[in-house]
Tab-separated table of C-alpha atoms in Angstrom:
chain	number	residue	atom	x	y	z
A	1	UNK	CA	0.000	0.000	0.000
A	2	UNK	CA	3.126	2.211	1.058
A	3	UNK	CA	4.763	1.811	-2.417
A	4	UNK	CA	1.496	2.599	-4.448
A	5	UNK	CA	-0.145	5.278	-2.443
A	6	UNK	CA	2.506	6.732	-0.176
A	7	UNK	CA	3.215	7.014	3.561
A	8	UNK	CA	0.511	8.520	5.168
A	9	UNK	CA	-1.559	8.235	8.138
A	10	UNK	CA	-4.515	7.059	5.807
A	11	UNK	CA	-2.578	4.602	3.708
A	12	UNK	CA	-1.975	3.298	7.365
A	13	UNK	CA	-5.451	2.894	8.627
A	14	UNK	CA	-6.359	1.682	5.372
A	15	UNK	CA	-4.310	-1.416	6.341
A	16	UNK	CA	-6.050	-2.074	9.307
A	17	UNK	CA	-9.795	-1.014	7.669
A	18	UNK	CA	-8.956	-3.800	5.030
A	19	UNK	CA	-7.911	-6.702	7.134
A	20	UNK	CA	-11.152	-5.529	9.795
A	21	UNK	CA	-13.685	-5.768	6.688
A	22	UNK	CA	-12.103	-8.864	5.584
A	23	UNK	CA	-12.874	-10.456	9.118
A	24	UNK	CA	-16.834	-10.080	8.183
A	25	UNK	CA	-16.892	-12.770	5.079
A	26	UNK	CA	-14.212	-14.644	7.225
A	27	UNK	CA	-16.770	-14.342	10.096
A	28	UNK	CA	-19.452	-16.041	7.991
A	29	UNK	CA	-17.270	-19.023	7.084
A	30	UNK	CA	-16.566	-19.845	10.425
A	31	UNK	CA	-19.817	-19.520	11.625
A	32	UNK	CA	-21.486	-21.187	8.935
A	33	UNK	CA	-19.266	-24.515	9.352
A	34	UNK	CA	-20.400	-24.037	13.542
A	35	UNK	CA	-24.284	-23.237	12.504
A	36	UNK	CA	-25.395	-23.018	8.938
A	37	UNK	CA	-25.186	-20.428	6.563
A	38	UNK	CA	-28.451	-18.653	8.903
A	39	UNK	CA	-26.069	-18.215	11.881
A	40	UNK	CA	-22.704	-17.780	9.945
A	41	UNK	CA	-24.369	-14.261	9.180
A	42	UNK	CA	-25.495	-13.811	12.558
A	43	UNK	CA	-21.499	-14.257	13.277
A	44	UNK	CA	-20.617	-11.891	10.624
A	45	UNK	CA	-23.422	-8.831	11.580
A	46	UNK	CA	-22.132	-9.342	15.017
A	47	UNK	CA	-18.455	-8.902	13.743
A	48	UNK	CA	-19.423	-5.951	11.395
A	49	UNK	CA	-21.006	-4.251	14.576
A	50	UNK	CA	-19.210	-4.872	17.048
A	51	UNK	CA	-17.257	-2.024	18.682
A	52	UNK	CA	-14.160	-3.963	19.482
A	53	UNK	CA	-13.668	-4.670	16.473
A	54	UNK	CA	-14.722	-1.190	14.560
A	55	UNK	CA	-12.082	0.359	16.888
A	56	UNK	CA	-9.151	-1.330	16.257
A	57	UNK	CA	-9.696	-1.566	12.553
A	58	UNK	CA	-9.720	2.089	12.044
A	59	UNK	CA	-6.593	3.336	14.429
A	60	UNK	CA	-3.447	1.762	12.131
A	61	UNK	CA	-2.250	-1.255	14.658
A	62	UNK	CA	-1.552	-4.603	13.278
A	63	UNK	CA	-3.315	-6.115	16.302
A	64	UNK	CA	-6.665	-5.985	14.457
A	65	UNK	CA	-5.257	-9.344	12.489
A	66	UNK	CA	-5.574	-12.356	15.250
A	67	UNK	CA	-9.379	-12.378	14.526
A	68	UNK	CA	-8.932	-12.989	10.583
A	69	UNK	CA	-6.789	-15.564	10.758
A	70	UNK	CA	-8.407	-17.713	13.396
A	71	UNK	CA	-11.551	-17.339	12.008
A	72	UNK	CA	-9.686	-18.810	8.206
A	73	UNK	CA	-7.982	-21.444	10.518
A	74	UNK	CA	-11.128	-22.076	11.920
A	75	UNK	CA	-13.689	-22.708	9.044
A	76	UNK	CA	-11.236	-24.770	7.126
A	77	UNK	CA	-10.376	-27.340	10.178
A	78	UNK	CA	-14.327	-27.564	10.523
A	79	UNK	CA	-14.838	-27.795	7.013
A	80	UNK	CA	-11.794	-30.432	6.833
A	81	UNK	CA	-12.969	-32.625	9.831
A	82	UNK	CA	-16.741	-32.286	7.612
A	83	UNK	CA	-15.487	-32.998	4.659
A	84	UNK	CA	-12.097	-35.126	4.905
A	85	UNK	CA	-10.192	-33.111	2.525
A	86	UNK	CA	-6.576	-32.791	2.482
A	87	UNK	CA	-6.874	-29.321	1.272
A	88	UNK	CA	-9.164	-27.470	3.687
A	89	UNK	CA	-6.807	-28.700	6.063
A	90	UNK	CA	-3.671	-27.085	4.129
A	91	UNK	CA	-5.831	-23.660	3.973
A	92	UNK	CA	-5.880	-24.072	7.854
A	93	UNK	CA	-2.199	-24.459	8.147
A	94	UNK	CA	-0.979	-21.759	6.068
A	95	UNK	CA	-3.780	-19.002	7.747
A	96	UNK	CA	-2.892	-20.686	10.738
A	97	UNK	CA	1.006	-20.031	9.861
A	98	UNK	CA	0.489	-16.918	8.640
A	99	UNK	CA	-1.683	-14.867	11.209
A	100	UNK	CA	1.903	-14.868	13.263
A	101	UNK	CA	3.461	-12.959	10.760
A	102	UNK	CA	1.642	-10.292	11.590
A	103	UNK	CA	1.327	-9.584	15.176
A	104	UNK	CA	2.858	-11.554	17.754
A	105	UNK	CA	0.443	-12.441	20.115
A	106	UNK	CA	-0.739	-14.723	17.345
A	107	UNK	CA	1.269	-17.358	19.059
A	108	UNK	CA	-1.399	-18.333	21.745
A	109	UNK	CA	-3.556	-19.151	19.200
A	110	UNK	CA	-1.340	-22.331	18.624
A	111	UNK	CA	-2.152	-23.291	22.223
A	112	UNK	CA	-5.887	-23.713	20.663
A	113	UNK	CA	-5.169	-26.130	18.012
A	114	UNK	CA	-2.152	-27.548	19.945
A	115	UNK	CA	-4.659	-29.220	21.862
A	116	UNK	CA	-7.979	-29.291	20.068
A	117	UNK	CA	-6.030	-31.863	17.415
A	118	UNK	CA	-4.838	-34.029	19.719
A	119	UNK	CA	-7.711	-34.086	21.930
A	120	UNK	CA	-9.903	-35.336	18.721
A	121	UNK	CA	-7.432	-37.797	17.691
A	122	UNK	CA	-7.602	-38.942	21.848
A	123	UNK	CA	-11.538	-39.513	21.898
A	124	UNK	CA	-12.789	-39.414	18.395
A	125	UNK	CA	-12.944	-42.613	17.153
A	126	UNK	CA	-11.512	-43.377	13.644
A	127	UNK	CA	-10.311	-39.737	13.481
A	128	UNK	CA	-6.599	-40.290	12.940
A	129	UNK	CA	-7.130	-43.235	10.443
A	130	UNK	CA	-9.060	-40.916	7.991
A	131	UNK	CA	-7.606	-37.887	9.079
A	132	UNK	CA	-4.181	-38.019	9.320
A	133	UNK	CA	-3.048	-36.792	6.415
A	134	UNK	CA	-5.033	-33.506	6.874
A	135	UNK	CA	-3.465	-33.340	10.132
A	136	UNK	CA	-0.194	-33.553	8.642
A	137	UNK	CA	-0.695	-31.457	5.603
A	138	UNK	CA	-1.997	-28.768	8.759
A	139	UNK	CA	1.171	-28.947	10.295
A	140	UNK	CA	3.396	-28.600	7.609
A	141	UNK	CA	1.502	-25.857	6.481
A	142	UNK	CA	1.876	-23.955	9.602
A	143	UNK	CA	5.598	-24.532	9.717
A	144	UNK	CA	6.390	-23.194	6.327
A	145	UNK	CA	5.133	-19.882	7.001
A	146	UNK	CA	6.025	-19.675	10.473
A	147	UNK	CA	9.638	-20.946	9.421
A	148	UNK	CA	10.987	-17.441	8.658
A	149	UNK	CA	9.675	-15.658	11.831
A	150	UNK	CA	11.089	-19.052	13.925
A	151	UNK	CA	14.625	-18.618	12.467
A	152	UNK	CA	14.659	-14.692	13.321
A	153	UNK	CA	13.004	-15.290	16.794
A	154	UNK	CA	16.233	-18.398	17.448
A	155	UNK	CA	18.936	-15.792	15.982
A	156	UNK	CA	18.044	-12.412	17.737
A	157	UNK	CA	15.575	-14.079	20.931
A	158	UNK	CA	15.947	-10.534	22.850
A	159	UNK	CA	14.845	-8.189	19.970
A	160	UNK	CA	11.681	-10.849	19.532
A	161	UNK	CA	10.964	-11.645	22.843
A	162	UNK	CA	11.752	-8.370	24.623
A	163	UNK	CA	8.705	-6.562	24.631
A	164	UNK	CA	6.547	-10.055	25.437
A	165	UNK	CA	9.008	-10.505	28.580
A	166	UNK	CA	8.880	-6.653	29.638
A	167	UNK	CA	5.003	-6.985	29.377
A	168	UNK	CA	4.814	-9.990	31.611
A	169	UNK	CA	3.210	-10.375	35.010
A	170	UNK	CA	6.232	-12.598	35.899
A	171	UNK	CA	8.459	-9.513	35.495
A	172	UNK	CA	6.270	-6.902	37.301
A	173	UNK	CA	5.166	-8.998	40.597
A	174	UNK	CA	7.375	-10.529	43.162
A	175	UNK	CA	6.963	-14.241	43.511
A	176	UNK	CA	5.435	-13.698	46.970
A	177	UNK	CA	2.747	-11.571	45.189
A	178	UNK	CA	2.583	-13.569	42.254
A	179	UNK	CA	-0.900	-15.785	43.080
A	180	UNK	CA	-3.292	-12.939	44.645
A	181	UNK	CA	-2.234	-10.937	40.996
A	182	UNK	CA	-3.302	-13.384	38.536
A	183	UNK	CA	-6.546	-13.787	40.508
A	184	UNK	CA	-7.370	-10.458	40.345
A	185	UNK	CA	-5.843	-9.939	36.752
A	186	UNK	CA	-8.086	-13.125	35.752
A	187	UNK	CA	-10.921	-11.649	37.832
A	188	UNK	CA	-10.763	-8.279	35.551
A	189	UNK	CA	-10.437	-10.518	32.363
A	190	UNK	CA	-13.459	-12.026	33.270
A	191	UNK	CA	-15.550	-8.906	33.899
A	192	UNK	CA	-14.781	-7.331	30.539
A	193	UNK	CA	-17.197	-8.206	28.545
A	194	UNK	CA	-19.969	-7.584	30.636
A	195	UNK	CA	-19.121	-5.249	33.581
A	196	UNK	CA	-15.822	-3.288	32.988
A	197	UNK	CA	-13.730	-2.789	30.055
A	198	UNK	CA	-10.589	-1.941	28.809
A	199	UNK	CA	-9.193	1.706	30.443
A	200	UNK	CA	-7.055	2.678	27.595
A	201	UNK	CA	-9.029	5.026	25.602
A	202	UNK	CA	-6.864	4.147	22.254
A	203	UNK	CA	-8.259	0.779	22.794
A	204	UNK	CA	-12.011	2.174	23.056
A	205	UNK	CA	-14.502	3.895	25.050
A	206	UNK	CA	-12.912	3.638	28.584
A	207	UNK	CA	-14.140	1.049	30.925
A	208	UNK	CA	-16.917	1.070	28.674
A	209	UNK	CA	-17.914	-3.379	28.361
A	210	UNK	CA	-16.094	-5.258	25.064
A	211	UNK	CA	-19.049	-6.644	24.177
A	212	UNK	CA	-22.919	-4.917	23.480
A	213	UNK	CA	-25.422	-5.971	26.743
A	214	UNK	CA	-27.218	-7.940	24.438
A	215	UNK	CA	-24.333	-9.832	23.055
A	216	UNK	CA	-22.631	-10.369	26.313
A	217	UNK	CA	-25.943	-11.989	27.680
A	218	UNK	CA	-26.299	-13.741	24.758
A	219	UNK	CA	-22.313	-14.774	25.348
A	220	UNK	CA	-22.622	-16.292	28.599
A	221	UNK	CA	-25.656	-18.320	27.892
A	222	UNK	CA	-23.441	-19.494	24.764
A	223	UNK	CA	-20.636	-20.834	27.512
A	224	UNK	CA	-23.190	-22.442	29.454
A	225	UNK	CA	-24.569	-24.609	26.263
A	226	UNK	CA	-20.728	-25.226	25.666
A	227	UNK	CA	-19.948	-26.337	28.883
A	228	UNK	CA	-23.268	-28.426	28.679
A	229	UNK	CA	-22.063	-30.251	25.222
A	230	UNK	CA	-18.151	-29.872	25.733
A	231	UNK	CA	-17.895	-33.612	24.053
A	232	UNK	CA	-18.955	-32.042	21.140
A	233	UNK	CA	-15.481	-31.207	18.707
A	234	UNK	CA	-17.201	-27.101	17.960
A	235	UNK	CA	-18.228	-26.866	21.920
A	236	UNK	CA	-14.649	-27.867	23.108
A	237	UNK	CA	-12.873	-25.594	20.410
A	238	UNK	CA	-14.821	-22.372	21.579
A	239	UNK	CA	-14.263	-23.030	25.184
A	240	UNK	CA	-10.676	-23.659	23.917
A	241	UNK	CA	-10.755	-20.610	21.660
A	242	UNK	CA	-11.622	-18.359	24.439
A	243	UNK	CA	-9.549	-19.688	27.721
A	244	UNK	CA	-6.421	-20.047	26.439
A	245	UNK	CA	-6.610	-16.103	24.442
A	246	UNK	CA	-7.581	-14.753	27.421
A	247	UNK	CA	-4.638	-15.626	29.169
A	248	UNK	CA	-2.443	-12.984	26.829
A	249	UNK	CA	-4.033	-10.493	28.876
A	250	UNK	CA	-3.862	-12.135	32.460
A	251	UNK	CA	-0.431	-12.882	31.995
A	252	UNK	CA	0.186	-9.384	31.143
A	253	UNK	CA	0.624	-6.377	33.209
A	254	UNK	CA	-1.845	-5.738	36.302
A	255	UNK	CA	-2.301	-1.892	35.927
A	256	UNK	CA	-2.909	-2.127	32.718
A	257	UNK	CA	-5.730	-5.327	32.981
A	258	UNK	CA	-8.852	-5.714	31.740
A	259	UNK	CA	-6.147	-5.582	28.166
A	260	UNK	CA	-8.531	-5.830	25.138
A	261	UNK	CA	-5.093	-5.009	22.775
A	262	UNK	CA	-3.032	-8.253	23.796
A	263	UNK	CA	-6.939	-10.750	24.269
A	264	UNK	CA	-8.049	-10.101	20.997
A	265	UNK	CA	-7.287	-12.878	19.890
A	266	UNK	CA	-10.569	-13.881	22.345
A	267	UNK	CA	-12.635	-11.837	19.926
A	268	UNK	CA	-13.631	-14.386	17.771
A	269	UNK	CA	-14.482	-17.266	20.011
A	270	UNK	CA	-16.778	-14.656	22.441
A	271	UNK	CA	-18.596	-13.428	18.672
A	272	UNK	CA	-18.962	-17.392	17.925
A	273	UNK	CA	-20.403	-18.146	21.641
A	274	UNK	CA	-23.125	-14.951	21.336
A	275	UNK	CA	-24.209	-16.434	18.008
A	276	UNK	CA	-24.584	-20.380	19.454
A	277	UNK	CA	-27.674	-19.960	21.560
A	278	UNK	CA	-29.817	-17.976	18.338
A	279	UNK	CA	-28.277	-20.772	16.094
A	280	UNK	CA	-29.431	-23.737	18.193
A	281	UNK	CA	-32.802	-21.900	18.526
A	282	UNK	CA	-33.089	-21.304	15.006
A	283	UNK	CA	-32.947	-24.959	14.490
A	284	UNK	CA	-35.076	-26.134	17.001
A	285	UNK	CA	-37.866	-23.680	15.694
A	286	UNK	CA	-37.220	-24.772	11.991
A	287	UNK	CA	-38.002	-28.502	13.145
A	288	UNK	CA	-40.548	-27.935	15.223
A	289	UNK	CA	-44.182	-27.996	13.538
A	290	UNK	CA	-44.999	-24.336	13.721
A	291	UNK	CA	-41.479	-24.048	12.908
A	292	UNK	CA	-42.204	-26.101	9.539
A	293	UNK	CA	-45.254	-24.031	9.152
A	294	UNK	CA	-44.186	-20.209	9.302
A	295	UNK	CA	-40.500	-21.171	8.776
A	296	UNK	CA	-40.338	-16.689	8.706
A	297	UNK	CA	-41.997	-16.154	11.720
A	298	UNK	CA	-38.350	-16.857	13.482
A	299	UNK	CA	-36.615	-13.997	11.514
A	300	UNK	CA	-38.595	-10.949	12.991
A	301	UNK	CA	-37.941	-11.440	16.421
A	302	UNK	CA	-34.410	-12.201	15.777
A	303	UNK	CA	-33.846	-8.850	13.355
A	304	UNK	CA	-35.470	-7.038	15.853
A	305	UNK	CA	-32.578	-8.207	18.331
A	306	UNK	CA	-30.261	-7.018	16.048
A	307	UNK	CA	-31.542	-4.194	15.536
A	308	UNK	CA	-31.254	-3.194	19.375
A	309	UNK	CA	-27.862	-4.682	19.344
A	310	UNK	CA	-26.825	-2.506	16.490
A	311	UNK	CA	-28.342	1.031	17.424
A	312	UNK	CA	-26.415	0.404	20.794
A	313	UNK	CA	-23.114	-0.033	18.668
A	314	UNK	CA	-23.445	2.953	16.629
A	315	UNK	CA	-24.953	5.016	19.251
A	316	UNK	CA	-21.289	4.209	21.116
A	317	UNK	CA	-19.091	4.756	18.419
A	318	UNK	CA	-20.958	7.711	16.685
A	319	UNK	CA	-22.164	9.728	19.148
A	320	UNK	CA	-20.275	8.558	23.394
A	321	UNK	CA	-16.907	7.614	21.812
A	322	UNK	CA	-16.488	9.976	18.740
């Protein structure tokens, strides 16, 4: 973009505005492998809305690009586990490869499919006999574009790892201190989407809640139908998808915590768990016999939800936070 429009501020945002609209279609692949196409674009008006991400694709940081790749790592595992082909699985290893090019605290993601892999090949029968090769192909995917950034990370560790280390909890609280912190950075972690956001006003409105009141309810009924149907391979990976992200931000610097910068790599999994509870509705109603009947009759309500959810959104950006 640099070389054909110039430096400039804009050229800069652009970046960001790109790879943020981009996360909408990616939004409805993923979704659509978790609930149909009907609730992949429930995931992907939620996305489009949603404050979190509106705000960091518009202010030029590279963070903005966790949420694109996981949701293309994502949609192609699903759609490889569906469908047993090699090649969805390759798709998955080179986005999955790729999103750590550009912003480091890509890397947790790993911890997702590090062990939502092996946990299927653990309990689902037959999966590594016809899988295998996907799982492979994934792999090696993964490792060729991650290759470059793995050599530079081995030959100059405290240029790469500098920041991550002076950014650590580990380095700001004495051992003796150490517990009590994490609690109460995990506490704060845990209260951001719902009760108190991030502080940091580059980050968003401060304090103001990562996620809309209707989405967040909608959010923690989604973890309790997870929890409820965690043998399920799409229940375990959002529990997975949002745990194990949320612990760049406990990890991470007290004064600074709730840290919606260094968790957005949460943002995905907490859009995904909103959408779960309208997406097992909707299917419930479409096989019920009134469903069958006035198969429409569903949609009003559920625009109408929208509708709140996205007057609230533009109400914050447009009128509290501009």
């Amino acid at each position: 973009l640099f070389s054909g429009m110039g430096a400039s501020a804009f050229v800069l945002r652009l970046a960001s505005v790109i790879i943020g609209v981009l996360t909408i279609p990616a939004g409805f692949f993923a979704g659509k492998e978790f609930f149909g196409r009907r609730g992949g674009l429930v995931v992907a008006f939620l996305i489009a809305v949603a404050h979190w991400n509106v705000n960091f694709s518009r202010i030029g940081m590279f963070n903005i690009s966790p949420p694109l790749f996981e949701l293309l790592t994502i949609g192609f595992l699903l759609r490889g586990m569906r469908r047993g082909r090699v090649a969805d699985y390759a798709v998955a290893g080179l986005s999955l490869g790729l999103g750590f090019n550009f912003y480091v605290a890509f890397q947790i993601f790993f911890g997702v499919i590090g062990l939502f892999i092996p946990i299927q090949l653990a309990v689902r029968s037959g999966y590594l006999r016809k899988h295998w090769k996907g799982v492979l192909v994934l792999g090696l995917g993964a490792l060729l574009l991650l290759a470059p950034i793995a050599d530079y990370a081995w030959t100059d560790q405290e240029t790469f790892f500098g920041r991550t280390r002076g950014l650590s909890i580990f380095a700001e609280i004495p051992q003796e201190r150490l517990g009590e912190a994490l609690l109460e950075n995990t506490r704060k972690h845990l209260l951001m989407f719902n009760v108190e956001g991030d502080s940091n006003g580059r980050h968003g409105l401060p304090g103001e809640p990562e996620l809309a009141p209707i989405v967040g309810a909608l959010f923690v009924l989604g973890i309790g139908l997870s929890l409820a149907r965690i043998r399920r391979a799409q229940a375990l990976l959002l529990l997975l998808g949002l745990a194990i992200p949320l612990c760049g931000g406990i990890f991470s610097l007290t004064f600074e915590a709730p840290q919606a910068s260094r968790t957005i790599p949460v943002q995905p999994a907490a859009m995904l768990l909103a959408a779960l509870p309208i997406g097992l509705l909707w299917h419930e109603w479409s096989g019920s016999r009134i469903g069958r009947r006035f198969p429409r009759l569903f949609v009003w309500p559920l625009l109408t939800l929208l509708g709140f959810v996205l007057v609230f959104e533009f109400n914050l950006l447009f009128q509290r936070q501009i």
